[in-house]
PDB file of C-alpha atoms in Angstrom:
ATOM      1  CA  UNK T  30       0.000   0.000   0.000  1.00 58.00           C
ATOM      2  CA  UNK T  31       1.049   3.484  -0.682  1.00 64.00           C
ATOM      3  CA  UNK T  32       2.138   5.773   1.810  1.00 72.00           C
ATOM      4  CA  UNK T  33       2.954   9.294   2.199  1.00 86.00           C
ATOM      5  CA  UNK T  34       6.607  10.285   0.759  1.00 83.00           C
ATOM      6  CA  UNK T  35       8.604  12.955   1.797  1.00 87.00           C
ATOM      7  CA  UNK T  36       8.742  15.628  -0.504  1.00 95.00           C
ATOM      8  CA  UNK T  37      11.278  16.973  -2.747  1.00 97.00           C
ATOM      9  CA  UNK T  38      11.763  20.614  -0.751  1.00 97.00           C
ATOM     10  CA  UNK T  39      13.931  22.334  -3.841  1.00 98.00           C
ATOM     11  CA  UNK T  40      11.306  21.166  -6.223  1.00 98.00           C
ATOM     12  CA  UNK T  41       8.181  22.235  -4.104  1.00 98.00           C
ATOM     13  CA  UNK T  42       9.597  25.452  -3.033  1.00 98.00           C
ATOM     14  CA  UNK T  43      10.094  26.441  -6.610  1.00 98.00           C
ATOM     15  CA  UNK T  44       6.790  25.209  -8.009  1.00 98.00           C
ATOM     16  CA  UNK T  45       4.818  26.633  -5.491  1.00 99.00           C
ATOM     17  CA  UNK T  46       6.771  30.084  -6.072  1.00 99.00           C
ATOM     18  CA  UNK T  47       5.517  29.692  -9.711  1.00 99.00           C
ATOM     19  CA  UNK T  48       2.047  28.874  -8.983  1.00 99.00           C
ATOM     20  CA  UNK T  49       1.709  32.043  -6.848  1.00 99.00           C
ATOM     21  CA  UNK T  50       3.475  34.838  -9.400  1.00 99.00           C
ATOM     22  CA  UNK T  51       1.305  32.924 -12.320  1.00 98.00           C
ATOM     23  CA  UNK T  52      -1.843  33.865  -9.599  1.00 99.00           C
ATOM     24  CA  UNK T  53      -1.133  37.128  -8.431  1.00 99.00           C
ATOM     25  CA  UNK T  54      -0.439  37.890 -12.477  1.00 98.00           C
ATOM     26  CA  UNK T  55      -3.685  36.053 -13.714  1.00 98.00           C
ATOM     27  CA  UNK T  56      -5.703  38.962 -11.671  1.00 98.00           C
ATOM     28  CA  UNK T  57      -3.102  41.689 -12.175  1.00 98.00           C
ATOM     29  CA  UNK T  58      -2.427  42.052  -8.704  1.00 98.00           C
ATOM     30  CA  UNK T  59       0.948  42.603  -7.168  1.00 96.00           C
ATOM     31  CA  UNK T  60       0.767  43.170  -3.334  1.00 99.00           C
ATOM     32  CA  UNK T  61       0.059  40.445  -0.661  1.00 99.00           C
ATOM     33  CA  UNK T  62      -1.364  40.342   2.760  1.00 99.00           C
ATOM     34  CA  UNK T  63      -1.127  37.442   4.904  1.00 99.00           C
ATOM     35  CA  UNK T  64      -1.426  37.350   8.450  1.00 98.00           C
ATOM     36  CA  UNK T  65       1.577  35.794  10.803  1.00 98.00           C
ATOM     37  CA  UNK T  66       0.645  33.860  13.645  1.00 95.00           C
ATOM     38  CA  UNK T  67       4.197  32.784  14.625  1.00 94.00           C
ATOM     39  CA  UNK T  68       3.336  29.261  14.225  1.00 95.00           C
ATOM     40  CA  UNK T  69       4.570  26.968  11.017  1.00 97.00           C
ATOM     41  CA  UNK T  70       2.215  27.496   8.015  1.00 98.00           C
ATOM     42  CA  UNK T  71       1.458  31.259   8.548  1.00 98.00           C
ATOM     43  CA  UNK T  72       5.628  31.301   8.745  1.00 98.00           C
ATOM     44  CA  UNK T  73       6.059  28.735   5.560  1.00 99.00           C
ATOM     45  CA  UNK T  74       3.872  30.561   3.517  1.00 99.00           C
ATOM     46  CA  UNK T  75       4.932  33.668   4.134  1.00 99.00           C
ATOM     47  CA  UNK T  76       8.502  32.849   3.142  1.00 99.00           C
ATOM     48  CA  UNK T  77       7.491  31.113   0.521  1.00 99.00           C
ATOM     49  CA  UNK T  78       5.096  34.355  -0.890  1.00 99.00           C
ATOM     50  CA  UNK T  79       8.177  36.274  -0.429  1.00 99.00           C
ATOM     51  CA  UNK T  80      10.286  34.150  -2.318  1.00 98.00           C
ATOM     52  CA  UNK T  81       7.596  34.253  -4.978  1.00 99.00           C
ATOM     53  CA  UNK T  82       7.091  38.170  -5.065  1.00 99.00           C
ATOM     54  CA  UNK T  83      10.382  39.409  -3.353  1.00 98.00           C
ATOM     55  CA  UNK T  84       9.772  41.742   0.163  1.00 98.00           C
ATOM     56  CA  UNK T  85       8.615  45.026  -0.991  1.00 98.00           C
ATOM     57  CA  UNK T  86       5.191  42.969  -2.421  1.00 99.00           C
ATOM     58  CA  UNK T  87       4.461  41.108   0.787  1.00 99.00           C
ATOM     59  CA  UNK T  88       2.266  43.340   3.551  1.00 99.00           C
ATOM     60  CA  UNK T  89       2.245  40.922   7.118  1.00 99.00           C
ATOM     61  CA  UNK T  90       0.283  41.283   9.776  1.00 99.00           C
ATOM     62  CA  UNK T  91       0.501  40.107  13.977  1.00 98.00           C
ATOM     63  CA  UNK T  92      -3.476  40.128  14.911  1.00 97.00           C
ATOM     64  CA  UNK T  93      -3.183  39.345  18.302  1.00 95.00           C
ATOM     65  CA  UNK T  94      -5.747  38.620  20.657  1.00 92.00           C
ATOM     66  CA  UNK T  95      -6.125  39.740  24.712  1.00 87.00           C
ATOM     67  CA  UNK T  96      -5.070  36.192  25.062  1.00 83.00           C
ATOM     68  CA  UNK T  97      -2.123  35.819  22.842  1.00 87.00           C
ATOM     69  CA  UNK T  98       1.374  34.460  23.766  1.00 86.00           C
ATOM     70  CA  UNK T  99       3.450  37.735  23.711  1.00 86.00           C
ATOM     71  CA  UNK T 100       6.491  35.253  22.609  1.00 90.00           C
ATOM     72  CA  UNK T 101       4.438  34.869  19.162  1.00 94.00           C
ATOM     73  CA  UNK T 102       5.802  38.276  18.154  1.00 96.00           C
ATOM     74  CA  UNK T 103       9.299  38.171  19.239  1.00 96.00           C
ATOM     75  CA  UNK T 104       8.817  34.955  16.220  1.00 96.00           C
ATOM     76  CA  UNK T 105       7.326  37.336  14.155  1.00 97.00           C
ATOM     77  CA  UNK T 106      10.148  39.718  13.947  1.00 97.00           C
ATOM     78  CA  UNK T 107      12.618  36.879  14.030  1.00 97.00           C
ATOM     79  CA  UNK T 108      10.842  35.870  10.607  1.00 98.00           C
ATOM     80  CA  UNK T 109      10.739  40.064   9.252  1.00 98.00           C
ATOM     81  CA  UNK T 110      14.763  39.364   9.198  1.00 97.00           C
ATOM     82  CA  UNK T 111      14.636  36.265   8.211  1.00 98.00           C
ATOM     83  CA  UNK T 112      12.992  37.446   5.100  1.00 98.00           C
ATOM     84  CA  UNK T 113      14.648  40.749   4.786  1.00 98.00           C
ATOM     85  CA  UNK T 114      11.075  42.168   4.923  1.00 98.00           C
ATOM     86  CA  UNK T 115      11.083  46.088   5.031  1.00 98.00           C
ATOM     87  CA  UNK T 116       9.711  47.290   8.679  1.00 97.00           C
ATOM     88  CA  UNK T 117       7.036  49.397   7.258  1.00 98.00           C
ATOM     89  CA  UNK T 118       6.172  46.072   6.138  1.00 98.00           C
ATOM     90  CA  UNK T 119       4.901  44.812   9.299  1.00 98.00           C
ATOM     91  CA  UNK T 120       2.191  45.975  10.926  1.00 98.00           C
ATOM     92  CA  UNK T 121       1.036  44.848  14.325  1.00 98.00           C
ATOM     93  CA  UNK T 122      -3.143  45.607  14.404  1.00 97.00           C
ATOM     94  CA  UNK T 123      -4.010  43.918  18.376  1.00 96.00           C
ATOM     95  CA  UNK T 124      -7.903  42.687  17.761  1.00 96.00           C
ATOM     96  CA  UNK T 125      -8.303  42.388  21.078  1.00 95.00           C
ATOM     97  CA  UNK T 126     -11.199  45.100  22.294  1.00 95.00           C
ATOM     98  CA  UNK T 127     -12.882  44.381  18.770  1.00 96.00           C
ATOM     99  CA  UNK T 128     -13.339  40.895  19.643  1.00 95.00           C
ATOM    100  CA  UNK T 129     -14.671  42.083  23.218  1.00 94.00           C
ATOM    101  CA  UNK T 130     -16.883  44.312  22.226  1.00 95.00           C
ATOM    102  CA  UNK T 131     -18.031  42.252  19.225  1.00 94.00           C
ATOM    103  CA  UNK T 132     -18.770  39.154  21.949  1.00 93.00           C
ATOM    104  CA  UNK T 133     -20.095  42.021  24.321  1.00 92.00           C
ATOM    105  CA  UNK T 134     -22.787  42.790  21.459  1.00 92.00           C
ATOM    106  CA  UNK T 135     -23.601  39.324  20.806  1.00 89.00           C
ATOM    107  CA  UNK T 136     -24.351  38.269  24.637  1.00 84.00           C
ATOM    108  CA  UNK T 137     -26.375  41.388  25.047  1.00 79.00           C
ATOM    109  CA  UNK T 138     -28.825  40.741  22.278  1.00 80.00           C
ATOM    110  CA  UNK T 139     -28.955  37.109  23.131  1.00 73.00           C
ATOM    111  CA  UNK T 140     -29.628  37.901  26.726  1.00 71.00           C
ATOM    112  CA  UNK T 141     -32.587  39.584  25.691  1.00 62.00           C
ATOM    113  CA  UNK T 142     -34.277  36.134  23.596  1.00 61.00           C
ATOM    114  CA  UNK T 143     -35.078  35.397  27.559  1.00 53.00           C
ATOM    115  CA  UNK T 144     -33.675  32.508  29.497  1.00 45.00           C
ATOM    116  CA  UNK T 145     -36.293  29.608  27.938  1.00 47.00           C
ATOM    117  CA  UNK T 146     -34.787  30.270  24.324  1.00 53.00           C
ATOM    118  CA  UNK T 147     -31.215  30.498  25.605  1.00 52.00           C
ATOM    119  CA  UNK T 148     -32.107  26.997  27.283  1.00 51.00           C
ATOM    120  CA  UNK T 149     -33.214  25.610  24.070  1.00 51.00           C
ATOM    121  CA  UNK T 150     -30.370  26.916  22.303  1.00 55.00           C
ATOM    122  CA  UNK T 151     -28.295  25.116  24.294  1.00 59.00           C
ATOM    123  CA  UNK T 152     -30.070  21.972  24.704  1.00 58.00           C
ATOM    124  CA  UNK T 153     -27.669  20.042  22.008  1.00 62.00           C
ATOM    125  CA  UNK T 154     -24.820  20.523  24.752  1.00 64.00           C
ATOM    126  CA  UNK T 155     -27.113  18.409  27.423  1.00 60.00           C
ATOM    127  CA  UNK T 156     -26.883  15.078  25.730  1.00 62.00           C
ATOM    128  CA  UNK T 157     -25.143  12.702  28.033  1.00 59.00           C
ATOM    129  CA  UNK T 158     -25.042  15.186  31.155  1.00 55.00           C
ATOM    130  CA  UNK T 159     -25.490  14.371  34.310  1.00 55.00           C
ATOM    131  CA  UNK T 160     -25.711  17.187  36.708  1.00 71.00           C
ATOM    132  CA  UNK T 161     -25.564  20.858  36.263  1.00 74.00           C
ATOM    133  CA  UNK T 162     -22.121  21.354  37.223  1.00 76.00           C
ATOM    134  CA  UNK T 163     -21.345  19.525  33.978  1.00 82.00           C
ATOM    135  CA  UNK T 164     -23.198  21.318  32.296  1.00 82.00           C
ATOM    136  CA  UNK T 165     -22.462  24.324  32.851  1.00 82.00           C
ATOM    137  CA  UNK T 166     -18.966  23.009  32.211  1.00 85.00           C
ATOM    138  CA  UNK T 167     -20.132  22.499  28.635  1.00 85.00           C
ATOM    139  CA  UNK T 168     -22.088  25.246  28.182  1.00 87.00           C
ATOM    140  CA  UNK T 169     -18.569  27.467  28.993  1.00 85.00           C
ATOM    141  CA  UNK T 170     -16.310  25.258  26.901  1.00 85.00           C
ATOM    142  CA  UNK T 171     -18.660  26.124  24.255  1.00 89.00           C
ATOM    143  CA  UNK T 172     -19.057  29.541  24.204  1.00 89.00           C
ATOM    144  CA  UNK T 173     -14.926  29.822  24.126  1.00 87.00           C
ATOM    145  CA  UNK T 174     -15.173  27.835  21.079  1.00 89.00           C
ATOM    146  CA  UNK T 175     -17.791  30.480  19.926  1.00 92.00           C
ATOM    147  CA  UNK T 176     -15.430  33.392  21.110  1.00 92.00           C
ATOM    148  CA  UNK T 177     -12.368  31.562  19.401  1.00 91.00           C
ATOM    149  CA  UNK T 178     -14.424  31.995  15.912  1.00 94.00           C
ATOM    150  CA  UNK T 179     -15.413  35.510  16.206  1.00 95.00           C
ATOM    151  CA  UNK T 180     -12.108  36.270  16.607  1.00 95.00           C
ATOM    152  CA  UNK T 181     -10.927  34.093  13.805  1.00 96.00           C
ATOM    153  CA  UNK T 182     -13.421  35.753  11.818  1.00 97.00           C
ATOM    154  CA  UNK T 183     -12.234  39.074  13.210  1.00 97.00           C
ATOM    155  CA  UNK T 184      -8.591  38.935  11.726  1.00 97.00           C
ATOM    156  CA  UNK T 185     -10.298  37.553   8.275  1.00 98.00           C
ATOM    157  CA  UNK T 186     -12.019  41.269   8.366  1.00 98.00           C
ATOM    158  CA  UNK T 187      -8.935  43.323   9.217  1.00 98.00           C
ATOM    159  CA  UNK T 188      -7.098  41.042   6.465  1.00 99.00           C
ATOM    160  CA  UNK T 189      -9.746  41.637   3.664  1.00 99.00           C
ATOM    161  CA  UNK T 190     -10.038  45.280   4.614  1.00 98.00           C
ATOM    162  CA  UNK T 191      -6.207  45.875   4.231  1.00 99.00           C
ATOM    163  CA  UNK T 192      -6.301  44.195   0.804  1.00 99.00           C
ATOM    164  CA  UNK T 193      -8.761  46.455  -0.358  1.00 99.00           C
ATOM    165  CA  UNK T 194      -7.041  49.185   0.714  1.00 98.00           C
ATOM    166  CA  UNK T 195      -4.103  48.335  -1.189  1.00 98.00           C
ATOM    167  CA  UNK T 196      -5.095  46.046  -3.731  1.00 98.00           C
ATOM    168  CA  UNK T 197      -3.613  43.429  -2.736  1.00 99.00           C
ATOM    169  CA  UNK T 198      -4.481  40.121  -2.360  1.00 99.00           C
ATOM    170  CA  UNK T 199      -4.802  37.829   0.421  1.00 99.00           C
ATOM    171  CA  UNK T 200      -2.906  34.895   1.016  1.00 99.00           C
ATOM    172  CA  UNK T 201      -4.042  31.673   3.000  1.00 98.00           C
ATOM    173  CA  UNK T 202      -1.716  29.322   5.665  1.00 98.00           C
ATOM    174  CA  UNK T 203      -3.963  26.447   5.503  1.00 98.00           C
ATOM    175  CA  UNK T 204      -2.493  23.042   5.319  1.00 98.00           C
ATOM    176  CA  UNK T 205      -3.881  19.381   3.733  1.00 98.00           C
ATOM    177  CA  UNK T 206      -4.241  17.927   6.773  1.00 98.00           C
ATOM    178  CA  UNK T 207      -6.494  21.223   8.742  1.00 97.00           C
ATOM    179  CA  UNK T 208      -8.351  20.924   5.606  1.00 98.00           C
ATOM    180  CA  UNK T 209      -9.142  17.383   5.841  1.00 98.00           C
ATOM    181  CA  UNK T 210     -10.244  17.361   9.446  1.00 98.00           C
ATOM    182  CA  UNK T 211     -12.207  20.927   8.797  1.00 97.00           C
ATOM    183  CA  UNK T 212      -9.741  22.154  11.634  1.00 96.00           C
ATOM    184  CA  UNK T 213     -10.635  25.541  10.891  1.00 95.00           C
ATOM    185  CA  UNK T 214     -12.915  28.456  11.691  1.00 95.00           C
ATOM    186  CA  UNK T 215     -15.457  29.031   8.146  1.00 95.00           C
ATOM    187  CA  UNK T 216     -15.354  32.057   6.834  1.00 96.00           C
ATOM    188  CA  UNK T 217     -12.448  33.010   9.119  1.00 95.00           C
ATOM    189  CA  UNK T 218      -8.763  31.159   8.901  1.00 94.00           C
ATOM    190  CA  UNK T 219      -9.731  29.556   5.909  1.00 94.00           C
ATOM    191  CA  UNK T 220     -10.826  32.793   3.713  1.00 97.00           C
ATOM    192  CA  UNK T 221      -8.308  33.219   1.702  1.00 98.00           C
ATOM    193  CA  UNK T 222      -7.549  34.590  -2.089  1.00 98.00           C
ATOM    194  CA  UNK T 223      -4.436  32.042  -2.457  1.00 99.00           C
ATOM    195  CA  UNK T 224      -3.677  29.114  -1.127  1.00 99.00           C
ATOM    196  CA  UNK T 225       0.235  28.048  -1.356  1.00 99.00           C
ATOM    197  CA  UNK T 226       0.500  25.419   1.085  1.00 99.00           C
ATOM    198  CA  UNK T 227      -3.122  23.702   1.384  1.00 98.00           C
ATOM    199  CA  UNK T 228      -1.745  20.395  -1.028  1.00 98.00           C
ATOM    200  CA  UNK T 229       0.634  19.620   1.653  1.00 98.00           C
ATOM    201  CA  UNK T 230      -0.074  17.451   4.702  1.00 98.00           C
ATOM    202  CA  UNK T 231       1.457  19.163   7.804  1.00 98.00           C
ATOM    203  CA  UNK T 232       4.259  16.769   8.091  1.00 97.00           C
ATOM    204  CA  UNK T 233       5.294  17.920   4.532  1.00 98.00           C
ATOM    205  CA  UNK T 234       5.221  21.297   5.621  1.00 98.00           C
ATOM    206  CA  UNK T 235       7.586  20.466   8.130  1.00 97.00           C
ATOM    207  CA  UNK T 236       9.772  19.326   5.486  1.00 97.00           C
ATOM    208  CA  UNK T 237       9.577  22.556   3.779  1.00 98.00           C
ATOM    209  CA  UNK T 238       9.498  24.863   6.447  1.00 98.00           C
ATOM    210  CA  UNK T 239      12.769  23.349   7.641  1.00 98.00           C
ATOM    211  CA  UNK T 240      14.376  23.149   3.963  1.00 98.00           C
ATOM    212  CA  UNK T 241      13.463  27.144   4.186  1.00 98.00           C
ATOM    213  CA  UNK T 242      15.571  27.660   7.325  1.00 97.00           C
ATOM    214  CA  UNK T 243      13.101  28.243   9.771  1.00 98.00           C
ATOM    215  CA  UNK T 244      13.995  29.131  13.053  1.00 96.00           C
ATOM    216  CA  UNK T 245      14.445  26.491  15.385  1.00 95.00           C
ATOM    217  CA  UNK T 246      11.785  28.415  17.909  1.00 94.00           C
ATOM    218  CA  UNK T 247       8.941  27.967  15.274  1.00 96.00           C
ATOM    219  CA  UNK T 248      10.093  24.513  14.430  1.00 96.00           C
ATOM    220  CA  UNK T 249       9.995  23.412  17.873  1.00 92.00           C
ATOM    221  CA  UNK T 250       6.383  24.383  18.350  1.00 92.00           C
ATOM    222  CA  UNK T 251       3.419  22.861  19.459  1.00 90.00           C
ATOM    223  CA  UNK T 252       0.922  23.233  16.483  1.00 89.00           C
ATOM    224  CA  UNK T 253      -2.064  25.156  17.973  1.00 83.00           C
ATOM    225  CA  UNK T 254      -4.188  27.832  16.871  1.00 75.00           C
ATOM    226  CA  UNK T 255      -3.669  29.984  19.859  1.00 70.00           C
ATOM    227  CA  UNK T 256      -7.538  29.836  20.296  1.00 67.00           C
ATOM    228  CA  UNK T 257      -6.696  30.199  23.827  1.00 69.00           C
ATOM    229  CA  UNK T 258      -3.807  29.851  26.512  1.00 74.00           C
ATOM    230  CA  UNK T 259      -2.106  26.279  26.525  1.00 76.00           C
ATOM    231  CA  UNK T 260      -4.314  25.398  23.355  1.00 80.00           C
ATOM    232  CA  UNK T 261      -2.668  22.663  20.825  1.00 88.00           C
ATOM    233  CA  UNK T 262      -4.162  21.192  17.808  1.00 91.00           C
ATOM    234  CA  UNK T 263      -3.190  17.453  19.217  1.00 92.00           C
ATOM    235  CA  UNK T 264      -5.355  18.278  22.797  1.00 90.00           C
ATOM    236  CA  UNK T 265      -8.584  19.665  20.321  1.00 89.00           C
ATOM    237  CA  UNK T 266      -7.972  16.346  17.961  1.00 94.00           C
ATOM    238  CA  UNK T 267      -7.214  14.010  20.493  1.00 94.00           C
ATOM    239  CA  UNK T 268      -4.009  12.703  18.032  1.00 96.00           C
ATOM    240  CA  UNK T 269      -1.285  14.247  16.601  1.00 96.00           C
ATOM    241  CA  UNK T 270      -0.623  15.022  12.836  1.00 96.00           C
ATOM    242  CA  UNK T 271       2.111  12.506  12.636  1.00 96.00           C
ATOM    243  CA  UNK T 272      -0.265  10.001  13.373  1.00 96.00           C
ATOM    244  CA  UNK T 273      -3.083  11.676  11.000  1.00 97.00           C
ATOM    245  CA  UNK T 274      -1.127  12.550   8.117  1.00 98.00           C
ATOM    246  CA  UNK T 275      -0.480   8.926   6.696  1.00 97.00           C
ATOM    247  CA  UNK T 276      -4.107   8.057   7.343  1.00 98.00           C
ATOM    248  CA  UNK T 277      -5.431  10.979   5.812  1.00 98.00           C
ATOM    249  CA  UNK T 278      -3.029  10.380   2.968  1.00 97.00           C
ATOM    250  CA  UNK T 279      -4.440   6.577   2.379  1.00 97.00           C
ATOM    251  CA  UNK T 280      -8.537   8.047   2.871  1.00 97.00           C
ATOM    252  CA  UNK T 281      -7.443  10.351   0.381  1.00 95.00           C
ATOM    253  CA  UNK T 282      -6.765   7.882  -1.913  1.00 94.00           C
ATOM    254  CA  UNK T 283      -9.747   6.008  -1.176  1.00 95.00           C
ATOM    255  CA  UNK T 284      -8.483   3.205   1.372  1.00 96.00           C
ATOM    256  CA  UNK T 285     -11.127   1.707   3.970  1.00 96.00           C
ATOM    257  CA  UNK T 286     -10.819   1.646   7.872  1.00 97.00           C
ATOM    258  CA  UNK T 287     -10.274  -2.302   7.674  1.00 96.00           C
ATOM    259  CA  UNK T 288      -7.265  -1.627   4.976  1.00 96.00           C
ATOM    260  CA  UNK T 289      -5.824   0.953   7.049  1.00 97.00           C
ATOM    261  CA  UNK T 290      -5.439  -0.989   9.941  1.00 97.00           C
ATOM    262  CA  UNK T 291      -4.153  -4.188   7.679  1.00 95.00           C
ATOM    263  CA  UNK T 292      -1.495  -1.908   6.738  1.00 94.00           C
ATOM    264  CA  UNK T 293      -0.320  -1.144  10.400  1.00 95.00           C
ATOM    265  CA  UNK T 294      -2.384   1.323  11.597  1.00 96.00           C
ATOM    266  CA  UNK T 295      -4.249   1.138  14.862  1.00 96.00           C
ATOM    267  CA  UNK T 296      -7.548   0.985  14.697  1.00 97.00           C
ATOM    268  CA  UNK T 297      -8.636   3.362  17.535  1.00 97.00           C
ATOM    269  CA  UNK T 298      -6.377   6.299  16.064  1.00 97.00           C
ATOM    270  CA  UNK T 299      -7.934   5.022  12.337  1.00 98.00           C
ATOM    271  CA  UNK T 300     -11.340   5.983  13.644  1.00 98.00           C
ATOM    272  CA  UNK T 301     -10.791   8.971  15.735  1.00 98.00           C
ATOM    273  CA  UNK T 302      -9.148  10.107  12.896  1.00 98.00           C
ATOM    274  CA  UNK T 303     -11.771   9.526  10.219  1.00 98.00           C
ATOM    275  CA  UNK T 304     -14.937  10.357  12.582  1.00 98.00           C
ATOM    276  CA  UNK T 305     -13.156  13.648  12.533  1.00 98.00           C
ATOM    277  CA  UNK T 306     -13.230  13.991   8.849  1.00 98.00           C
ATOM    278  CA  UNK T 307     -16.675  12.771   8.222  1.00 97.00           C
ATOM    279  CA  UNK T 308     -18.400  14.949  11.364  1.00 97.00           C
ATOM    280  CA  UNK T 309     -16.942  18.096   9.755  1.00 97.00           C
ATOM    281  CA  UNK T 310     -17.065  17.211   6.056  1.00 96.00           C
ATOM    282  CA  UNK T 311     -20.268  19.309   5.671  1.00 96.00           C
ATOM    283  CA  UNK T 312     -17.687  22.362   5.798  1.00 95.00           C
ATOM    284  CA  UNK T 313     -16.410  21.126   2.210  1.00 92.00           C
ATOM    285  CA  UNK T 314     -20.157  20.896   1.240  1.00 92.00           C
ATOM    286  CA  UNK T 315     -22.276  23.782   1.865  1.00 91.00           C
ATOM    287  CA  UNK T 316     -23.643  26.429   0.573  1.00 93.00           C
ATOM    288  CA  UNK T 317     -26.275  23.528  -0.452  1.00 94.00           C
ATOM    289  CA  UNK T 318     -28.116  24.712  -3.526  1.00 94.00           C
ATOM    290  CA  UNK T 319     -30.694  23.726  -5.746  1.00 95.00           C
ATOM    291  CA  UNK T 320     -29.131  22.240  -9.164  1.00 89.00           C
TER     292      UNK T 320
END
């Protein structure tokens, strides 16, 4: 059976370059705008855009949140050198109090639908609960999930409104194997104008990031999407990439569960894995529309 390969990081690095100066120049655009996280794909594809379009035609931008690990943008500026990015190049735009007040808003006009409609709103969370205490447990896991969105959705408005302003357009950090699992916030993270890096599985990216001489601190991080403090993708998935990206790479291809674990995979990662994909592949899916 097939499995994942390593890629070819000269090879990829170049091609991918190509595919992004042939996309800017389809639409006649020359400026970019992606936003840097400090984590590994916002990093990767930022060198790589910059590579592509040289420094002067790449706008970044640190979004942070009230939350945000302050480290993050001691990466960020570790990466401006890196790429020999001019300063006025980065701009720092903290999201914080617009999240706030956005979440603020929200509550308020919810608050008003009276207590019987909030309870029925959040009768889905109930299933399986035994006392209060749990859930009300779920109830405030859930609305950080809901606060983790709006502010996902937040730095997809600053980003869009900063292309517009300079006509620029907007480049996405979303990998194969996010994509796969619909690890991602709709109409937030994975808005996007260009994506450079989204036919790679994480591990690959890895590869790449590394062949691109990433700094060792970004390397040697965690994935997470800083949704909030000590966050990491593998605590939200319950598994690790290194242990999804082969499997992904073999559903992709159209192998079964009981093939899989023929092949040497276990069966309880298998399924964790691929319950993942199928409970969020509606994200692929909608808009449904009449055809």
């Amino acid at each position: 059976m097939r499995s994942l390969t390593p890629i070819h990081p000269e090879k990829e690095t170049e091609r991918i370059a190509k595919f992004i100066r042939s996309s800017f120049a389809k639409v006649n655009k020359n400026l970019a705008v992606i936003a840097l996280s400090g984590g590994l794909d916002s990093a990767t594809a930022f060198l790589l855009t910059v590579k592509a379009l040289s420094p002067t035609k790449v706008l970044a931008y640190y979004l942070p949140a009230k939350n945000s690990d302050q480290s993050n943008w001691h990466d960020v500026q570790e990466l401006k050198q890196l790429a020999q990015l001019p300063t006025d190049n980065l701009r720092l735009i903290a999201i914080g109090a617009i999240i706030q007040k956005a979440w603020r808003i929200i509550k308020h006009y919810s608050s008003q639908e009276g207590e019987n409609k909030q309870a029925t709103q959040t009768s889905h969370l109930s299933k399986g609960t035994v006392n209060r205490k749990n859930l009300n447990a779920k109830i405030a896991e859930f609305n950080r999930l809901r606060l983790a969105n709006i502010a996902a959705r937040v730095r997809m408005m600053v980003l869009y409104d900063q292309a517009k302003k300079h006509d620029a357009l907007v480049v996405g950090t979303e990998n194969m194997s996010e994509h796969l699992l619909g690890y991602y916030t709709r109409f937030g993270d994975e808005a996007s104008d260009i994506e450079p890096i989204r036919h790679l599985f994480k591990t690959q990216v890895r590869q790449l990031a590394k062949f691109l001489g990433m700094p060792k601190e970004i390397m040697n991080k965690p994935p997470a999407a800083g949704l909030w403090p000590g966050q990491t993708d593998a605590n939200e998935l319950g598994f690790s990439y290194e242990e999804a990206d082969p499997i992904l790479y073999l559903y992709k291809g159209g192998k079964t569960v009981s093939e899989m674990v023929k092949a040497g995979y276990r069966k309880s990662v298998v399924e964790k894995v691929l319950h993942q994909v199928e409970a969020t592949k509606y994200k692929h899916e909608v808009p449904y529309l009449i055809r």
